[in-house]
Amino acid sequence: MTPEELSLAISACLKDAVAAGEIELSASAVPDEVRVERPKNREHGDWATNIALQLSKQAGTNPREFATILSARLKSIDGVSAVDIAGPGFLNITVDAAAAGALAKAIVEAGREYGTTTTLAGHVVNMEFVSANPTGPLHIGHTRWAALGDAIARVLRASGAEVTAEYYINDAGSQMNVFANSVYSRLHGQPVPDGGYPGQYIADLGHDVLTQHPDIRELTEVAALPVIRAAAYKAQMKDIKDTLADFGVAFDVYFSEQELHDAGAIENAVARLREQGHVFDDGGAVWLRTTDFGDDKDRVMIRANGEPTYFAADAAYYLSKKDRGFTEKIYLLGADHHGYINRLKAIAACAGDDPEANIEVLIGQLVSVNGAKLSKRAGNIIELKDLISWLGKDAVRYSLARFPADSPLTLDPDLLKKHSNENPVFYVQYAHARSRGTARNAVAAGVDRSAFDASLLDHATENELLSYLGSYPSIVAKAAELREPHRVARHLEVIAGAYHRWYDACRVAPQGDEAVTDVNRTRLWLNDATSQVLANGLDLLGVSAPERM
RNA sequence: GCGCCCAUAGCUCAGCUGGAUAGAGCGUCUGUCUACGGAACAGAAGGCCGGGGGUUCGAAUCCCUCUGGGCGCACCA
């Protein structure tokens, strides 16, 4: 019995009680699923619900009386062995071992599908993240969004959503000229101009350009710059894509801002928004009246000099997403961009969309290193490439994915550089490796999965492990709904802990020359079910599940 | 000045949107140890959940306020 099945059954009992007139409630007040949770205290049964406390007031009765009526019906649920009323009106439910244990077999049979749901079926999502400017390598500041955004995309897909992961390349602005100028200067052995890009990588890019265009230094500045700009951009973009690939992050679409300009999408966007009645002219500039939709001030789209603003490109880009059929556009931005939320939402509203439903801006706090913010001047910029080579992809991804985006994160570079066991990723990965090792040993000792008797999984540690495996799908669904993949990571740590305790208490393989029994065979099912859940969960975080460590 | 985010164990952080005695990892201390790989397990110490009010059966969680941090307020990109 899974917690989902139990919660559905409880809801059915509630509806029956209402229909029978035992409880006075309107039908709409009865939830379709009654949340059950795992009590911290083992004496409080396997599952507990506070539904009586929540609904008794509406029902015009007191919680304990409500609980008493409901518990009489809950006892008749197949697989429920006891129902107790505790404290102010908690219902503590105990499930018999056979009903709980059946889950082990179900998980193994579901395989990679276990944990996937259809809770977000029908959602067509555009998930934009990273979108780092192509003027330099990815660094630790981008790493959080890469790890988080990719995990969110995976969790959404696991919940049935259709997700396109997208990277917006800001390849149009004046920054690209600054970028080209910087490379040009380094090519000629000159210091980069004021406001240019410092850093060794600029010189390295210069070398790249030089190998492709050996005579580049002979050209005049005017002739050389466009060539440099194109070649350096290409090389830098390749570097970014390679790094992301090493990090296990795959984008479905790399979207070029320049192509928006070239296709006339900016003018088109202005015209469309004007049609909607939200564009006005003032002081020679063209404005979008974003204040109609909660922005602090109206935004310029076309400057008085005729040049479009970055904001205009944003609007055109939004319309592109809309035209491509995405009902939900998710933006993952750093906290330094939180001022964009209102104007992005206003764009959606001006385009005739519902800013509540069709656009979602997720803001993540910036990563700091030893309390200092990251800056080129402070010299504490750490490239993603370096992080991966120091720690490995798995440790980096896991340690960033196990925290919610809105928690400020402080990293210690010394700790980062040493490959330490302090990272819980090893705890989880080890649990997986250990379960695989256990299976290998069991098979070698003649244990197979030819028999399964769920009632034999009656040890306290088995009860605990089964309950955590059982709540895994709802954790994934919750993670998708809230865009919080860290919930999956935390739950994996809980499962790993329960597995290690079970491992210590219950052997799978027979000891010495003992005969193989159904206890061994049934435990192998549970062992393999745990491997499966850990592997499925780690995959959602983009972390590997090793057979050996 | 206005706005958004944050404050929980010595450190890094969870806390399932209001539930039972606030948790984990690391660090410190003590055990398990002829072992299906110990990267493990059991236990101890460590907390006025930043301060103060409020809401109710019940608050780390919701509301108000103060304090202390981070970030943002362009015809830049």
XYZ file of C-alpha atoms (C1' of nucleotides) in Angstrom:
626
model
C 0.000 0.000 0.000
C 1.411 3.360 -0.999
C 0.633 6.571 0.837
C -1.255 7.707 -2.256
C -3.511 4.691 -2.106
C -4.036 5.258 1.574
C -4.899 8.910 1.130
C -7.376 8.089 -1.607
C -8.948 5.458 0.611
C -9.253 7.911 3.485
C -10.911 10.416 1.218
C -13.369 7.746 0.080
C -14.170 6.940 3.724
C -14.807 10.612 4.385
C -17.187 10.872 1.456
C -18.999 7.744 2.578
C -19.394 9.149 6.073
C -20.769 12.384 4.659
C -23.151 10.474 2.378
C -24.325 8.374 5.311
C -25.055 11.521 7.284
C -22.526 10.771 10.001
C -20.617 13.955 9.254
C -22.199 17.194 8.122
C -20.012 18.649 5.412
C -20.560 20.019 1.965
C -19.201 17.718 -0.721
C -16.796 20.405 -1.916
C -15.173 20.577 1.519
C -13.930 17.004 1.231
C -10.506 16.887 -0.428
C -9.903 14.289 -3.118
C -6.752 13.228 -1.393
C -6.206 13.432 2.310
C -2.577 14.065 3.077
C -0.944 11.442 5.229
C 2.493 11.889 6.682
C 5.055 9.734 8.300
C 5.042 10.482 12.034
C 8.399 11.185 13.577
C 7.546 8.997 16.515
C 7.231 5.306 15.734
C 4.590 4.902 18.439
C 2.317 7.040 16.337
C 1.802 4.334 13.756
C 2.912 4.103 10.143
C 0.958 7.045 8.821
C -0.867 9.920 10.422
C -3.389 12.463 9.274
C -4.660 15.646 10.856
C -7.765 15.776 8.680
C -10.078 15.689 11.698
C -8.427 18.808 13.117
C -8.796 20.579 9.813
C -12.396 19.753 9.029
C -14.114 19.432 12.379
C -14.864 23.116 12.683
C -16.667 23.173 9.332
C -18.512 20.046 10.339
C -19.720 21.707 13.498
C -18.180 19.180 15.809
C -14.994 18.749 17.805
C -11.891 17.088 16.394
C -11.947 14.001 18.578
C -15.562 13.248 17.795
C -14.858 13.720 14.080
C -11.865 11.423 14.371
C -13.894 8.768 16.148
C -16.481 8.617 13.386
C -13.825 8.497 10.691
C -11.642 5.918 12.418
C -14.509 3.417 12.492
C -14.570 3.519 8.709
C -10.797 3.614 8.244
C -10.457 0.310 10.075
C -12.280 -1.403 7.252
C -9.714 -0.336 4.631
C -7.970 -3.359 3.235
C -4.453 -3.567 4.659
C -5.054 -1.244 7.586
C -4.467 -3.116 10.803
C -5.091 -0.405 13.394
C -6.352 3.136 13.714
C -5.733 5.148 16.868
C -6.889 8.581 17.875
C -4.220 10.618 19.602
C -3.781 14.030 21.124
C -6.256 16.643 19.975
C -7.508 14.448 17.129
C -4.689 12.968 15.082
C -5.504 9.697 13.387
C -2.618 7.265 13.572
C -2.829 4.458 11.083
C -0.932 1.208 11.176
C -0.633 -0.831 8.002
C 0.007 -4.557 8.115
C 3.339 -5.820 6.846
C 1.941 -7.646 3.835
C 0.138 -4.585 2.537
C 3.191 -2.379 3.054
C 5.647 -4.914 1.686
C 3.832 -5.398 -1.611
C 5.338 -2.098 -2.640
C 8.812 -3.626 -2.999
C 7.675 -5.811 -5.860
C 5.671 -3.021 -7.437
C 8.704 -0.746 -7.526
C 10.969 -3.315 -9.136
C 8.340 -4.007 -11.754
C 7.789 -0.312 -12.443
C 11.541 0.160 -12.883
C 12.537 3.541 -14.255
C 8.901 4.565 -14.347
C 8.555 4.472 -10.585
C 8.164 8.041 -9.385
C 6.822 9.423 -12.619
C 3.309 10.798 -12.516
C 0.900 12.658 -14.754
C 0.222 15.499 -12.344
C 1.490 18.051 -14.880
C 0.263 16.319 -18.018
C -0.779 18.782 -20.693
C 1.579 21.525 -19.543
C 3.754 22.772 -22.379
C 6.650 24.508 -20.702
C 9.511 26.642 -21.909
C 12.210 26.602 -19.276
C 14.863 29.259 -19.790
C 17.982 29.246 -17.648
C 21.706 30.010 -17.570
C 21.588 32.295 -20.659
C 25.070 33.539 -19.822
C 26.493 36.169 -22.147
C 28.773 34.646 -24.782
C 31.585 36.961 -23.769
C 33.263 34.674 -21.277
C 33.317 31.204 -19.775
C 30.685 29.842 -17.413
C 31.633 30.401 -13.810
C 30.369 29.389 -10.412
C 27.672 32.036 -10.572
C 26.091 30.270 -13.539
C 26.611 26.847 -12.070
C 23.745 27.055 -9.646
C 21.265 27.867 -12.383
C 22.624 25.138 -14.612
C 22.281 22.481 -11.921
C 18.967 23.768 -10.662
C 17.350 24.554 -13.991
C 18.233 21.188 -15.445
C 16.913 19.400 -12.353
C 13.688 21.403 -12.510
C 13.277 20.494 -16.169
C 13.795 16.811 -15.361
C 11.394 16.861 -12.447
C 8.762 18.586 -14.558
C 9.157 15.962 -17.259
C 8.843 13.207 -14.651
C 5.518 14.725 -13.719
C 4.229 14.578 -17.250
C 4.979 18.095 -18.475
C 6.378 18.671 -21.947
C 9.485 20.769 -21.354
C 11.805 22.626 -23.710
C 15.029 23.741 -22.058
C 16.211 26.956 -23.640
C 19.304 29.140 -23.534
C 18.968 32.756 -24.668
C 22.160 34.039 -26.212
C 22.666 37.779 -25.777
C 24.738 38.086 -28.918
C 23.376 41.402 -30.146
C 24.270 44.222 -27.813
C 27.216 46.568 -27.657
C 28.843 44.132 -25.258
C 29.750 42.030 -28.287
C 31.720 44.962 -29.691
C 33.434 45.445 -26.362
C 34.214 41.745 -26.434
C 35.693 41.989 -29.930
C 37.682 45.079 -28.974
C 39.131 43.255 -25.985
C 40.273 40.341 -28.102
C 41.663 42.736 -30.700
C 43.714 44.539 -28.067
C 45.182 41.349 -26.693
C 46.011 40.185 -30.193
C 48.097 43.296 -30.575
C 49.680 43.022 -27.180
C 47.852 46.036 -25.856
C 45.969 46.291 -22.544
C 42.225 45.859 -22.878
C 40.391 49.181 -23.108
C 38.499 50.638 -20.154
C 35.333 48.696 -19.510
C 36.617 45.824 -21.611
C 36.890 42.208 -20.592
C 39.999 41.327 -18.644
C 41.046 37.747 -18.073
C 43.372 35.238 -19.577
C 40.593 33.669 -21.629
C 40.483 36.745 -23.850
C 44.096 36.162 -24.827
C 43.324 32.477 -25.349
C 40.462 33.407 -27.630
C 42.911 35.627 -29.499
C 45.069 32.581 -30.155
C 42.035 30.687 -31.419
C 41.249 33.500 -33.791
C 44.847 33.651 -34.923
C 44.998 29.988 -35.857
C 41.871 30.368 -37.955
C 42.919 33.685 -39.461
C 46.729 33.754 -39.472
C 46.848 37.153 -41.132
C 44.337 38.821 -38.831
C 46.958 41.120 -37.360
C 47.730 42.559 -40.764
C 44.197 43.856 -41.215
C 43.064 47.324 -40.240
C 41.052 47.562 -37.057
C 37.871 48.258 -38.979
C 38.388 45.202 -41.147
C 39.570 42.929 -38.351
C 36.907 43.583 -35.722
C 33.982 41.869 -37.464
C 36.126 38.835 -38.195
C 37.361 38.704 -34.618
C 33.921 39.209 -33.246
C 32.489 36.313 -35.242
C 35.353 33.928 -34.600
C 35.717 34.679 -30.896
C 31.968 34.416 -30.392
C 31.918 31.043 -32.070
C 34.815 29.770 -29.991
C 33.312 31.079 -26.771
C 29.925 29.550 -27.486
C 31.557 26.223 -28.210
C 33.371 26.411 -24.890
C 30.109 27.112 -23.076
C 28.293 24.258 -24.779
C 31.145 21.834 -24.105
C 31.204 22.806 -20.446
C 27.459 22.328 -20.134
C 27.737 18.941 -21.782
C 30.430 17.931 -19.283
C 28.064 19.076 -16.584
C 25.310 16.862 -17.927
C 23.081 19.786 -18.851
C 21.374 19.599 -22.217
C 19.507 22.471 -23.823
C 16.929 21.752 -26.494
C 17.204 25.224 -27.969
C 19.926 27.858 -28.121
C 18.079 31.005 -29.062
C 19.995 33.875 -30.620
C 18.991 37.440 -29.834
C 20.701 38.588 -33.024
C 18.379 36.423 -35.082
C 15.418 38.203 -33.510
C 16.839 41.486 -34.764
C 17.694 40.121 -38.185
C 14.199 38.710 -38.620
C 12.569 42.046 -37.831
C 10.997 40.563 -34.718
C 11.550 43.728 -32.710
C 9.535 45.973 -35.035
C 6.973 43.240 -35.289
C 6.694 43.038 -31.498
C 6.236 46.786 -31.217
C 3.502 46.652 -33.836
C 1.708 43.764 -32.165
C 1.819 45.360 -28.737
C 0.662 48.648 -30.261
C -2.291 46.776 -31.697
C -3.083 45.586 -28.202
C -3.174 49.239 -27.176
C -0.228 49.312 -24.791
C 2.327 51.232 -26.852
C 2.668 55.015 -26.854
C 5.125 57.615 -28.143
C 6.773 60.219 -25.978
C 9.853 62.381 -26.335
C 10.676 60.753 -29.620
C 10.861 57.302 -28.040
C 8.431 54.402 -28.259
C 7.200 53.122 -24.888
C 5.367 50.129 -23.519
C 2.870 51.046 -20.822
C 3.946 48.383 -18.368
C 2.602 50.405 -15.445
C -0.842 49.190 -16.442
C 0.266 45.820 -15.153
C 2.148 46.462 -11.958
C 5.511 47.749 -13.174
C 6.972 50.809 -11.382
C 7.557 52.746 -14.559
C 6.893 52.468 -18.257
C 9.672 51.034 -20.388
C 11.275 52.347 -23.529
C 11.253 49.962 -26.486
C 12.701 52.166 -29.202
C 15.015 54.983 -28.175
C 14.697 58.492 -29.550
C 17.698 57.691 -31.747
C 15.805 54.813 -33.304
C 17.777 52.033 -31.625
C 15.769 49.291 -29.906
C 16.409 48.618 -26.216
C 17.288 45.324 -24.644
C 13.801 45.374 -23.171
C 12.311 45.446 -26.665
C 14.234 42.308 -27.493
C 12.880 40.746 -24.313
C 9.368 41.506 -25.466
C 10.027 40.076 -28.920
C 11.572 37.006 -27.324
C 8.535 36.538 -25.117
C 6.277 36.727 -28.148
C 8.438 34.148 -29.855
C 7.906 31.768 -26.964
C 4.201 32.442 -27.079
C 4.093 31.877 -30.844
C 5.965 28.637 -30.485
C 3.090 27.306 -28.419
C 4.439 27.396 -24.880
C 1.647 27.928 -22.425
C 4.051 28.336 -19.534
C 7.259 30.292 -19.799
C 9.551 29.780 -16.847
C 12.522 32.113 -16.340
C 15.215 31.188 -13.863
C 17.080 34.350 -12.910
C 19.598 35.424 -10.307
C 18.593 37.714 -7.477
C 20.371 40.580 -9.220
C 17.650 40.395 -11.851
C 14.649 40.378 -9.543
C 13.755 43.860 -10.751
C 12.834 42.180 -14.044
C 9.933 40.229 -12.628
C 7.381 42.993 -12.938
C 8.395 44.110 -16.394
C 8.466 40.545 -17.735
C 5.046 39.884 -16.277
C 3.864 43.154 -17.772
C 5.093 42.041 -21.195
C 3.011 38.893 -20.819
C -0.033 40.900 -19.810
C 0.441 43.378 -22.669
C 0.613 40.440 -25.051
C -2.784 39.351 -23.816
C -1.494 36.508 -21.651
C -2.316 35.843 -18.037
C 0.731 36.831 -16.005
C -0.340 34.467 -13.249
C -0.569 31.382 -15.420
C 1.559 31.907 -18.512
C 4.766 33.275 -17.090
C 6.708 32.343 -14.016
C 9.907 33.983 -12.856
C 12.000 31.997 -10.417
C 14.566 33.995 -8.511
C 17.599 32.333 -7.035
C 19.967 33.841 -4.523
C 23.531 34.355 -5.595
C 26.316 32.095 -4.468
C 29.004 33.664 -2.363
C 32.431 32.309 -1.621
C 33.494 32.624 2.005
C 30.994 35.407 2.467
C 32.493 37.512 -0.308
C 30.484 38.104 -3.403
C 31.962 36.956 -6.629
C 33.680 39.527 -8.725
C 36.479 39.706 -11.192
C 38.117 42.397 -9.137
C 38.108 40.232 -6.006
C 39.747 37.537 -8.082
C 37.431 34.887 -6.700
C 35.762 33.954 -9.953
C 35.801 30.203 -10.242
C 35.084 28.653 -13.591
C 32.623 25.815 -13.888
C 35.247 23.815 -15.766
C 37.548 24.016 -12.758
C 34.827 23.055 -10.345
C 34.057 19.965 -12.377
C 37.696 18.955 -12.552
C 38.214 19.428 -8.817
C 35.102 17.726 -7.550
C 33.537 15.839 -10.394
C 30.221 16.578 -11.984
C 28.207 14.565 -9.484
C 29.415 16.312 -6.351
C 28.992 19.768 -7.863
C 25.538 19.110 -9.207
C 24.330 17.456 -6.057
C 25.624 20.061 -3.671
C 23.885 22.795 -5.648
C 20.666 20.886 -6.214
C 20.085 20.000 -2.576
C 19.317 23.571 -1.552
C 16.255 25.599 -2.484
C 16.974 28.443 -4.889
C 15.988 31.173 -2.481
C 18.450 30.214 0.208
C 21.690 32.150 0.077
C 24.535 29.742 -0.378
C 28.027 30.142 0.963
C 30.758 27.990 -0.437
C 34.170 27.375 1.009
C 36.707 27.059 -1.828
C 39.074 24.990 0.288
C 36.293 22.548 0.957
C 35.401 22.576 -2.700
C 38.860 21.669 -3.810
C 39.298 18.682 -1.570
C 37.204 15.779 -2.630
C 35.714 15.243 0.789
C 33.126 12.842 2.088
C 31.316 15.731 3.646
C 29.193 16.018 0.553
C 26.012 13.984 1.123
C 26.133 12.926 -2.500
C 28.562 10.216 -1.459
C 26.213 9.024 1.247
C 23.441 8.573 -1.289
C 25.664 7.180 -4.011
C 27.209 4.776 -1.551
C 23.787 3.503 -0.543
C 23.157 2.747 -4.206
C 26.549 1.116 -4.730
C 26.081 -0.874 -1.551
C 22.683 -2.120 -2.651
C 24.160 -3.218 -5.966
C 26.989 -4.963 -4.180
C 24.478 -6.642 -1.930
C 22.523 -7.860 -4.922
C 25.684 -9.227 -6.546
C 26.558 -11.089 -3.379
C 23.061 -12.421 -2.932
C 22.894 -13.686 -6.487
C 26.289 -15.315 -6.078
C 24.940 -17.063 -2.983
C 22.032 -18.463 -4.955
C 19.366 -15.918 -4.006
C 16.993 -14.865 -6.753
C 13.632 -13.126 -7.020
C 11.675 -16.301 -7.759
C 9.566 -15.857 -4.642
C 8.015 -12.883 -2.893
C 6.139 -12.963 0.383
C 5.441 -9.429 1.482
C 4.488 -10.464 4.993
C 8.111 -11.442 5.621
C 9.129 -7.786 5.431
C 8.091 -7.199 9.011
C 11.209 -5.748 10.608
C 10.994 -2.193 11.926
C 13.714 -1.077 9.518
C 11.803 -2.626 6.621
C 8.661 -0.831 7.593
C 10.591 2.421 7.697
C 12.378 1.854 4.396
C 9.161 0.860 2.646
C 7.361 3.955 3.820
C 10.062 6.233 2.449
C 10.156 4.383 -0.843
C 6.382 4.722 -0.943
C 6.346 8.461 -0.509
C 8.970 9.004 -3.217
C 6.483 9.617 -6.062
C 4.614 12.273 -4.122
C 7.906 13.959 -3.250
C 8.793 14.136 -6.956
C 5.356 15.501 -7.797
C 5.683 18.108 -5.062
C 9.153 19.043 -6.289
C 7.730 19.600 -9.767
C 4.732 21.557 -8.569
C 6.865 23.891 -6.461
C 9.900 23.856 -8.782
C 11.990 22.651 -5.861
C 14.127 19.695 -6.850
C 16.007 19.863 -3.568
C 13.083 17.982 -2.067
C 14.087 14.977 -4.125
C 17.687 15.195 -2.923
C 16.642 15.445 0.699
C 14.332 12.506 0.354
C 17.069 10.424 -1.221
C 19.196 11.112 1.833
C 16.370 9.868 4.013
C 16.006 6.730 1.908
C 19.763 6.142 1.981
C 19.742 6.409 5.758
C 16.856 3.964 6.047
C 18.642 1.598 3.679
C 21.877 1.638 5.674
C 19.957 0.900 8.872
C 18.098 -1.936 7.197
C 21.358 -3.299 5.826
C 22.785 -3.418 9.318
C 19.734 -5.194 10.716
C 18.614 -7.528 7.952
C 20.861 -9.650 5.783
C 19.853 -10.365 2.211
C 22.317 -13.150 1.448
C 22.372 -16.159 3.761
C 25.280 -16.346 6.182
C 27.838 -19.133 5.919
C 26.205 -22.354 4.822
C 22.650 -21.420 5.686
C 20.048 -22.418 3.146
C 18.393 -19.838 0.907
C 14.856 -19.132 2.056
C 11.991 -16.930 0.929
C 13.171 -14.384 3.465
C 16.335 -13.933 1.404
C 14.405 -13.844 -1.841
C 11.870 -11.336 -0.578
C 14.579 -9.108 0.856
C 16.311 -9.102 -2.514
C 13.164 -7.532 -3.939
C 13.315 -4.814 -1.319
C 17.038 -4.340 -1.911
C 16.534 -3.973 -5.633
C 13.561 -1.671 -5.131
C 15.801 0.625 -3.119
C 18.454 0.624 -5.846
C 15.804 1.559 -8.337
C 14.417 4.477 -6.359
C 17.878 5.840 -5.589
C 18.882 5.561 -9.242
C 15.669 7.213 -10.424
C 16.049 10.045 -7.951
C 19.712 10.678 -8.684
C 18.899 10.781 -12.366
C 16.408 13.586 -11.751
C 19.277 15.557 -10.260
C 21.648 14.723 -13.105
C 23.833 12.648 -10.800
C 25.083 9.166 -11.626
C 24.174 6.082 -9.618
C 27.385 4.051 -9.484
C 27.497 0.252 -9.315
C 30.712 0.483 -7.327
C 32.584 3.272 -5.630
C 13.847 56.804 -0.154
C 10.951 52.573 -2.530
C 10.822 47.294 -3.637
C 12.274 41.859 -3.495
C 14.933 37.889 -0.772
C 17.123 36.011 3.711
C 17.931 35.233 9.413
C 16.928 27.854 12.662
C 22.841 23.648 16.617
C 29.955 25.695 16.674
C 29.774 25.452 10.694
C 26.736 24.467 6.021
C 21.661 23.956 5.725
C 16.500 21.070 5.882
C 11.793 21.550 8.054
C 6.713 18.266 3.138
C 2.863 25.691 2.796
C -0.340 25.677 10.535
C 0.552 19.979 13.770
C 2.608 15.695 18.214
C 9.305 15.973 21.848
C 12.317 21.552 15.787
C 15.893 17.681 12.129
C 20.347 16.136 8.850
C 25.438 16.388 7.477
C 30.137 18.071 9.122
C 32.851 19.091 13.658
C 33.363 17.302 19.227
C 32.831 12.962 22.699
C 31.451 7.470 23.487
C 30.294 2.740 21.651
C 29.527 -1.381 17.433
C 34.091 -4.144 14.559
C 36.328 -12.782 13.038
C 32.117 -7.387 8.551
C 26.230 -9.644 2.284
C 32.581 -3.420 1.015
C 32.933 0.565 7.743
C 32.269 6.038 2.339
C 28.268 2.222 7.569
C 25.385 1.746 12.247
C 24.025 2.998 17.643
C 24.380 6.856 21.355
C 25.809 11.772 23.842
C 26.554 16.917 24.015
C 24.950 21.182 21.373
C 18.499 25.561 20.173
C 14.472 31.692 23.540
C 13.887 28.991 15.358
C 17.251 37.363 15.125
C 13.914 40.774 19.001
C 8.840 42.269 20.203
C 3.544 42.133 19.394
C -0.824 39.669 17.020
C -4.118 35.663 14.679
C -6.089 30.104 17.150
C -7.188 24.316 19.864
C -1.767 24.721 18.006
C 3.197 29.212 14.986
C 10.053 28.120 12.946
C 5.842 28.351 9.363
C 0.535 33.301 8.576
C -0.038 39.158 9.758
C 2.278 43.796 11.858
C 6.749 46.037 13.651
C 11.907 46.634 14.778
C 17.112 44.942 14.076
C 20.806 42.936 11.010
C 22.566 40.974 6.088
C 22.079 40.253 0.399
C 20.153 42.376 -4.105
C 17.635 45.806 -7.326
C 15.503 50.579 -8.691
C 18.528 53.309 -17.122
C 16.316 56.007 -23.759
C 23.059 49.946 -20.179
C 23.272 44.973 -21.855
